[in-house]
């Protein structure tokens, strides 16, 4: 059994729908198991500047349905230095906080890994990112909501694309990962997805044009993952204008609306399960692990594995998209 008595919770990096459900779950499961729970505001920044409040169960009432994060989030350059992390550790000690739960993406968990190793501090991570780009877990908190938002937006854009007989490039988030673009394309019946994972292997735009992607249709929608590797929607549209001037091409960049909104049932459920599992992990003396879900089971993924940036895209889905867009 562990001798941990308190847990600090923070959200860091890009916000994601479902972070509040995760904060609620860690707080309630923590208090249920006898821990003191502290909310740390503004991520690592607030940890260094001591923006910390003890949480009761009421602090997390009525938040499961809210997007964003009640703890706020921030980026913090200082935490990337050993001196900054020393300040953060001193603040934790002052409050007698002896473990941390970090909810965030790849950057936040990278920081957590350094911090845990330098100070022998038990840290458990929760994958909070719409990009789904953490390895060792099938999904991340916020990904399903963002996917649904993308699907609704593309449904709307399709009305215009069809009425005007246009080709639309719709840029979605993903930070160098194509999960949102590929699965968003399948969900919205788009013609194609241009994703970084295969952009270096094939010229996806040239292939689409070669195959005559409009065929019998009077409009086409292509989802593009934001990334220098794909060239983004603007870059691809410019190429079409230069190389294939017959196409009436338009661009829509969905941007920050993909991050917001009330989390879907799926995101609320995984955030709740992962939050409770984070407390179990601390009780079991597990440390330096990210909570993941694989085949609907909770798994504990070492930080080193989670942040490896090698989460493979499912190529069968690419093939499915191709077959269904004829
Ligand atoms: P995300 O967690 O969404 O990927 P960022 O990449 O912006 O977001 O990271 C969030 C924060 O995590 C950074 O502002 C910084 O404080 C911390 N962080 C990121 N990378 C590192 C690193 N290599 N070392 C220490 N801290 C880091």
PDB file of N, CA and C in Angstrom, residues 105-159:
ATOM      1  N   UNK A 105      -1.583  16.762 -22.839  1.00  0.00           N
ATOM      2  CA  UNK A 105      -1.103  16.048 -24.025  1.00  0.00           C
ATOM      3  C   UNK A 105       0.351  15.655 -23.895  1.00  0.00           C
ATOM      4  N   UNK A 106       0.908  15.419 -25.047  1.00  0.00           N
ATOM      5  CA  UNK A 106       2.269  14.932 -25.162  1.00  0.00           C
ATOM      6  C   UNK A 106       3.296  15.824 -24.431  1.00  0.00           C
ATOM      7  N   UNK A 107       3.180  17.147 -24.599  1.00  0.00           N
ATOM      8  CA  UNK A 107       4.113  18.070 -23.947  1.00  0.00           C
ATOM      9  C   UNK A 107       3.978  18.008 -22.436  1.00  0.00           C
ATOM     10  N   UNK A 108       2.751  18.027 -21.973  1.00  0.00           N
ATOM     11  CA  UNK A 108       2.511  18.025 -20.524  1.00  0.00           C
ATOM     12  C   UNK A 108       3.045  16.747 -19.889  1.00  0.00           C
ATOM     13  N   UNK A 109       2.867  15.627 -20.570  1.00  0.00           N
ATOM     14  CA  UNK A 109       3.344  14.353 -20.004  1.00  0.00           C
ATOM     15  C   UNK A 109       4.864  14.242 -20.110  1.00  0.00           C
ATOM     16  N   UNK A 110       5.441  14.905 -21.110  1.00  0.00           N
ATOM     17  CA  UNK A 110       6.913  14.951 -21.186  1.00  0.00           C
ATOM     18  C   UNK A 110       7.454  15.692 -19.975  1.00  0.00           C
ATOM     19  N   UNK A 111       6.821  16.824 -19.657  1.00  0.00           N
ATOM     20  CA  UNK A 111       7.219  17.583 -18.464  1.00  0.00           C
ATOM     21  C   UNK A 111       7.039  16.749 -17.209  1.00  0.00           C
ATOM     22  N   UNK A 112       5.929  16.026 -17.128  1.00  0.00           N
ATOM     23  CA  UNK A 112       5.634  15.194 -15.951  1.00  0.00           C
ATOM     24  C   UNK A 112       6.715  14.133 -15.777  1.00  0.00           C
ATOM     25  N   UNK A 113       7.157  13.606 -16.873  1.00  0.00           N
ATOM     26  CA  UNK A 113       8.182  12.547 -16.818  1.00  0.00           C
ATOM     27  C   UNK A 113       9.489  13.077 -16.208  1.00  0.00           C
ATOM     28  N   UNK A 114       9.928  14.246 -16.682  1.00  0.00           N
ATOM     29  CA  UNK A 114      11.152  14.844 -16.102  1.00  0.00           C
ATOM     30  C   UNK A 114      10.971  15.105 -14.612  1.00  0.00           C
ATOM     31  N   UNK A 115       9.825  15.693 -14.295  1.00  0.00           N
ATOM     32  CA  UNK A 115       9.544  16.107 -12.916  1.00  0.00           C
ATOM     33  C   UNK A 115       9.552  14.891 -11.986  1.00  0.00           C
ATOM     34  N   UNK A 116       8.886  13.835 -12.414  1.00  0.00           N
ATOM     35  CA  UNK A 116       8.790  12.623 -11.597  1.00  0.00           C
ATOM     36  C   UNK A 116      10.178  12.027 -11.365  1.00  0.00           C
ATOM     37  N   UNK A 117      10.987  12.002 -12.415  1.00  0.00           N
ATOM     38  CA  UNK A 117      12.313  11.389 -12.290  1.00  0.00           C
ATOM     39  C   UNK A 117      13.247  12.215 -11.414  1.00  0.00           C
ATOM     40  N   UNK A 118      13.153  13.531 -11.562  1.00  0.00           N
ATOM     41  CA  UNK A 118      14.089  14.376 -10.808  1.00  0.00           C
ATOM     42  C   UNK A 118      13.820  14.364  -9.311  1.00  0.00           C
ATOM     43  N   UNK A 119      12.539  14.242  -8.923  1.00  0.00           N
ATOM     44  CA  UNK A 119      12.203  14.405  -7.492  1.00  0.00           C
ATOM     45  C   UNK A 119      11.589  13.151  -6.865  1.00  0.00           C
ATOM     46  N   UNK A 120      11.652  12.046  -7.593  1.00  0.00           N
ATOM     47  CA  UNK A 120      11.038  10.802  -7.067  1.00  0.00           C
ATOM     48  C   UNK A 120       9.589  11.059  -6.625  1.00  0.00           C
ATOM     49  N   UNK A 121       8.905  11.855  -7.435  1.00  0.00           N
ATOM     50  CA  UNK A 121       7.536  12.244  -7.094  1.00  0.00           C
ATOM     51  C   UNK A 121       6.562  11.328  -7.837  1.00  0.00           C
ATOM     52  N   UNK A 122       5.607  10.714  -7.120  1.00  0.00           N
ATOM     53  CA  UNK A 122       4.641   9.885  -7.843  1.00  0.00           C
ATOM     54  C   UNK A 122       3.725  10.753  -8.713  1.00  0.00           C
ATOM     55  N   UNK A 123       3.762  10.518 -10.004  1.00  0.00           N
ATOM     56  CA  UNK A 123       2.886  11.273 -10.924  1.00  0.00           C
ATOM     57  C   UNK A 123       2.140  10.284 -11.809  1.00  0.00           C
ATOM     58  N   UNK A 124       0.844  10.537 -11.946  1.00  0.00           N
ATOM     59  CA  UNK A 124       0.041   9.761 -12.887  1.00  0.00           C
ATOM     60  C   UNK A 124      -0.502  10.740 -13.917  1.00  0.00           C
ATOM     61  N   UNK A 125      -0.467  10.333 -15.180  1.00  0.00           N
ATOM     62  CA  UNK A 125      -0.952  11.212 -16.244  1.00  0.00           C
ATOM     63  C   UNK A 125      -2.279  10.719 -16.801  1.00  0.00           C
ATOM     64  N   UNK A 126      -3.083  11.674 -17.269  1.00  0.00           N
ATOM     65  CA  UNK A 126      -4.288  11.308 -18.013  1.00  0.00           C
ATOM     66  C   UNK A 126      -4.158  11.924 -19.395  1.00  0.00           C
ATOM     67  N   UNK A 127      -4.471  11.172 -20.447  1.00  0.00           N
ATOM     68  CA  UNK A 127      -4.296  11.690 -21.796  1.00  0.00           C
ATOM     69  C   UNK A 127      -5.417  12.661 -22.171  1.00  0.00           C
ATOM     70  N   UNK A 128      -5.156  13.940 -22.020  1.00  0.00           N
ATOM     71  CA  UNK A 128      -6.169  14.949 -22.329  1.00  0.00           C
ATOM     72  C   UNK A 128      -5.756  15.729 -23.567  1.00  0.00           C
ATOM     73  N   UNK A 129      -6.235  15.289 -24.702  1.00  0.00           N
ATOM     74  CA  UNK A 129      -5.912  15.977 -25.959  1.00  0.00           C
ATOM     75  C   UNK A 129      -6.898  15.565 -27.041  1.00  0.00           C
ATOM     76  N   UNK A 130      -7.318  16.524 -27.846  1.00  0.00           N
ATOM     77  CA  UNK A 130      -8.243  16.170 -28.940  1.00  0.00           C
ATOM     78  C   UNK A 130      -7.520  15.421 -30.061  1.00  0.00           C
ATOM     79  N   UNK A 131      -6.189  15.459 -30.062  1.00  0.00           N
ATOM     80  CA  UNK A 131      -5.440  14.930 -31.206  1.00  0.00           C
ATOM     81  C   UNK A 131      -5.317  13.410 -31.236  1.00  0.00           C
ATOM     82  N   UNK A 132      -5.570  12.761 -30.130  1.00  0.00           N
ATOM     83  CA  UNK A 132      -5.427  11.301 -30.007  1.00  0.00           C
ATOM     84  C   UNK A 132      -4.019  10.821 -30.358  1.00  0.00           C
ATOM     85  N   UNK A 133      -3.019  11.642 -30.070  1.00  0.00           N
ATOM     86  CA  UNK A 133      -1.667  11.301 -30.530  1.00  0.00           C
ATOM     87  C   UNK A 133      -0.779  10.731 -29.424  1.00  0.00           C
ATOM     88  N   UNK A 134      -1.384  10.188 -28.366  1.00  0.00           N
ATOM     89  CA  UNK A 134      -0.561   9.525 -27.345  1.00  0.00           C
ATOM     90  C   UNK A 134      -0.607   8.023 -27.559  1.00  0.00           C
ATOM     91  N   UNK A 135       0.541   7.396 -27.461  1.00  0.00           N
ATOM     92  CA  UNK A 135       0.620   5.957 -27.749  1.00  0.00           C
ATOM     93  C   UNK A 135       0.194   5.131 -26.537  1.00  0.00           C
ATOM     94  N   UNK A 136      -0.193   3.884 -26.795  1.00  0.00           N
ATOM     95  CA  UNK A 136      -0.535   2.968 -25.705  1.00  0.00           C
ATOM     96  C   UNK A 136      -1.976   3.065 -25.268  1.00  0.00           C
ATOM     97  N   UNK A 137      -2.735   3.987 -25.849  1.00  0.00           N
ATOM     98  CA  UNK A 137      -4.161   4.092 -25.531  1.00  0.00           C
ATOM     99  C   UNK A 137      -4.937   4.199 -26.843  1.00  0.00           C
ATOM    100  N   UNK A 138      -6.120   3.570 -26.876  1.00  0.00           N
ATOM    101  CA  UNK A 138      -6.900   3.626 -28.114  1.00  0.00           C
ATOM    102  C   UNK A 138      -7.447   5.018 -28.361  1.00  0.00           C
ATOM    103  N   UNK A 139      -7.705   5.726 -27.278  1.00  0.00           N
ATOM    104  CA  UNK A 139      -8.333   7.038 -27.430  1.00  0.00           C
ATOM    105  C   UNK A 139      -7.894   7.972 -26.304  1.00  0.00           C
ATOM    106  N   UNK A 140      -8.119   9.257 -26.508  1.00  0.00           N
ATOM    107  CA  UNK A 140      -7.734  10.250 -25.501  1.00  0.00           C
ATOM    108  C   UNK A 140      -8.955  11.093 -25.143  1.00  0.00           C
ATOM    109  N   UNK A 141      -8.896  11.733 -23.985  1.00  0.00           N
ATOM    110  CA  UNK A 141     -10.030  12.543 -23.513  1.00  0.00           C
ATOM    111  C   UNK A 141     -10.162  13.776 -24.429  1.00  0.00           C
ATOM    112  N   UNK A 142     -11.301  13.920 -25.055  1.00  0.00           N
ATOM    113  CA  UNK A 142     -11.541  15.069 -25.935  1.00  0.00           C
ATOM    114  C   UNK A 142     -11.594  14.712 -27.411  1.00  0.00           C
ATOM    115  N   UNK A 143     -10.991  13.594 -27.748  1.00  0.00           N
ATOM    116  CA  UNK A 143     -10.909  13.202 -29.162  1.00  0.00           C
ATOM    117  C   UNK A 143     -12.296  12.934 -29.756  1.00  0.00           C
ATOM    118  N   UNK A 144     -13.125  12.205 -29.039  1.00  0.00           N
ATOM    119  CA  UNK A 144     -14.437  11.853 -29.578  1.00  0.00           C
ATOM    120  C   UNK A 144     -15.313  13.106 -29.768  1.00  0.00           C
ATOM    121  N   UNK A 145     -15.226  14.028 -28.818  1.00  0.00           N
ATOM    122  CA  UNK A 145     -16.024  15.255 -28.943  1.00  0.00           C
ATOM    123  C   UNK A 145     -15.558  16.054 -30.161  1.00  0.00           C
ATOM    124  N   UNK A 146     -14.247  16.191 -30.311  1.00  0.00           N
ATOM    125  CA  UNK A 146     -13.713  16.950 -31.453  1.00  0.00           C
ATOM    126  C   UNK A 146     -14.128  16.296 -32.774  1.00  0.00           C
ATOM    127  N   UNK A 147     -14.102  14.982 -32.788  1.00  0.00           N
ATOM    128  CA  UNK A 147     -14.492  14.257 -33.999  1.00  0.00           C
ATOM    129  C   UNK A 147     -15.959  14.539 -34.354  1.00  0.00           C
ATOM    130  N   UNK A 148     -16.799  14.547 -33.342  1.00  0.00           N
ATOM    131  CA  UNK A 148     -18.215  14.843 -33.574  1.00  0.00           C
ATOM    132  C   UNK A 148     -18.419  16.284 -34.041  1.00  0.00           C
ATOM    133  N   UNK A 149     -17.635  17.198 -33.476  1.00  0.00           N
ATOM    134  CA  UNK A 149     -17.736  18.606 -33.900  1.00  0.00           C
ATOM    135  C   UNK A 149     -17.340  18.730 -35.373  1.00  0.00           C
ATOM    136  N   UNK A 150     -16.245  18.063 -35.727  1.00  0.00           N
ATOM    137  CA  UNK A 150     -15.788  18.106 -37.123  1.00  0.00           C
ATOM    138  C   UNK A 150     -16.882  17.567 -38.034  1.00  0.00           C
ATOM    139  N   UNK A 151     -17.457  16.453 -37.644  1.00  0.00           N
ATOM    140  CA  UNK A 151     -18.507  15.835 -38.469  1.00  0.00           C
ATOM    141  C   UNK A 151     -19.676  16.810 -38.684  1.00  0.00           C
ATOM    142  N   UNK A 152     -20.094  17.482 -37.637  1.00  0.00           N
ATOM    143  CA  UNK A 152     -21.216  18.423 -37.772  1.00  0.00           C
ATOM    144  C   UNK A 152     -20.843  19.588 -38.683  1.00  0.00           C
ATOM    145  N   UNK A 153     -19.613  20.078 -38.554  1.00  0.00           N
ATOM    146  CA  UNK A 153     -19.175  21.195 -39.404  1.00  0.00           C
ATOM    147  C   UNK A 153     -19.123  20.771 -40.870  1.00  0.00           C
ATOM    148  N   UNK A 154     -18.575  19.591 -41.116  1.00  0.00           N
ATOM    149  CA  UNK A 154     -18.453  19.143 -42.512  1.00  0.00           C
ATOM    150  C   UNK A 154     -19.846  18.940 -43.113  1.00  0.00           C
ATOM    151  N   UNK A 155     -20.778  18.423 -42.327  1.00  0.00           N
ATOM    152  CA  UNK A 155     -22.154  18.275 -42.820  1.00  0.00           C
ATOM    153  C   UNK A 155     -22.687  19.620 -43.317  1.00  0.00           C
ATOM    154  N   UNK A 156     -22.383  20.673 -42.591  1.00  0.00           N
ATOM    155  CA  UNK A 156     -22.886  22.005 -42.966  1.00  0.00           C
ATOM    156  C   UNK A 156     -22.170  22.523 -44.217  1.00  0.00           C
ATOM    157  N   UNK A 157     -20.864  22.357 -44.228  1.00  0.00           N
ATOM    158  CA  UNK A 157     -20.097  22.855 -45.387  1.00  0.00           C
ATOM    159  C   UNK A 157     -20.522  22.115 -46.658  1.00  0.00           C
ATOM    160  N   UNK A 158     -20.892  20.852 -46.491  1.00  0.00           N
ATOM    161  CA  UNK A 158     -21.293  20.068 -47.666  1.00  0.00           C
ATOM    162  C   UNK A 158     -22.493  20.703 -48.380  1.00  0.00           C
ATOM    163  N   UNK A 159     -23.391  21.311 -47.642  1.00  0.00           N
ATOM    164  CA  UNK A 159     -24.543  21.964 -48.278  1.00  0.00           C
ATOM    165  C   UNK A 159     -24.066  23.004 -49.290  1.00  0.00           C
TER     166      UNK A 159
END
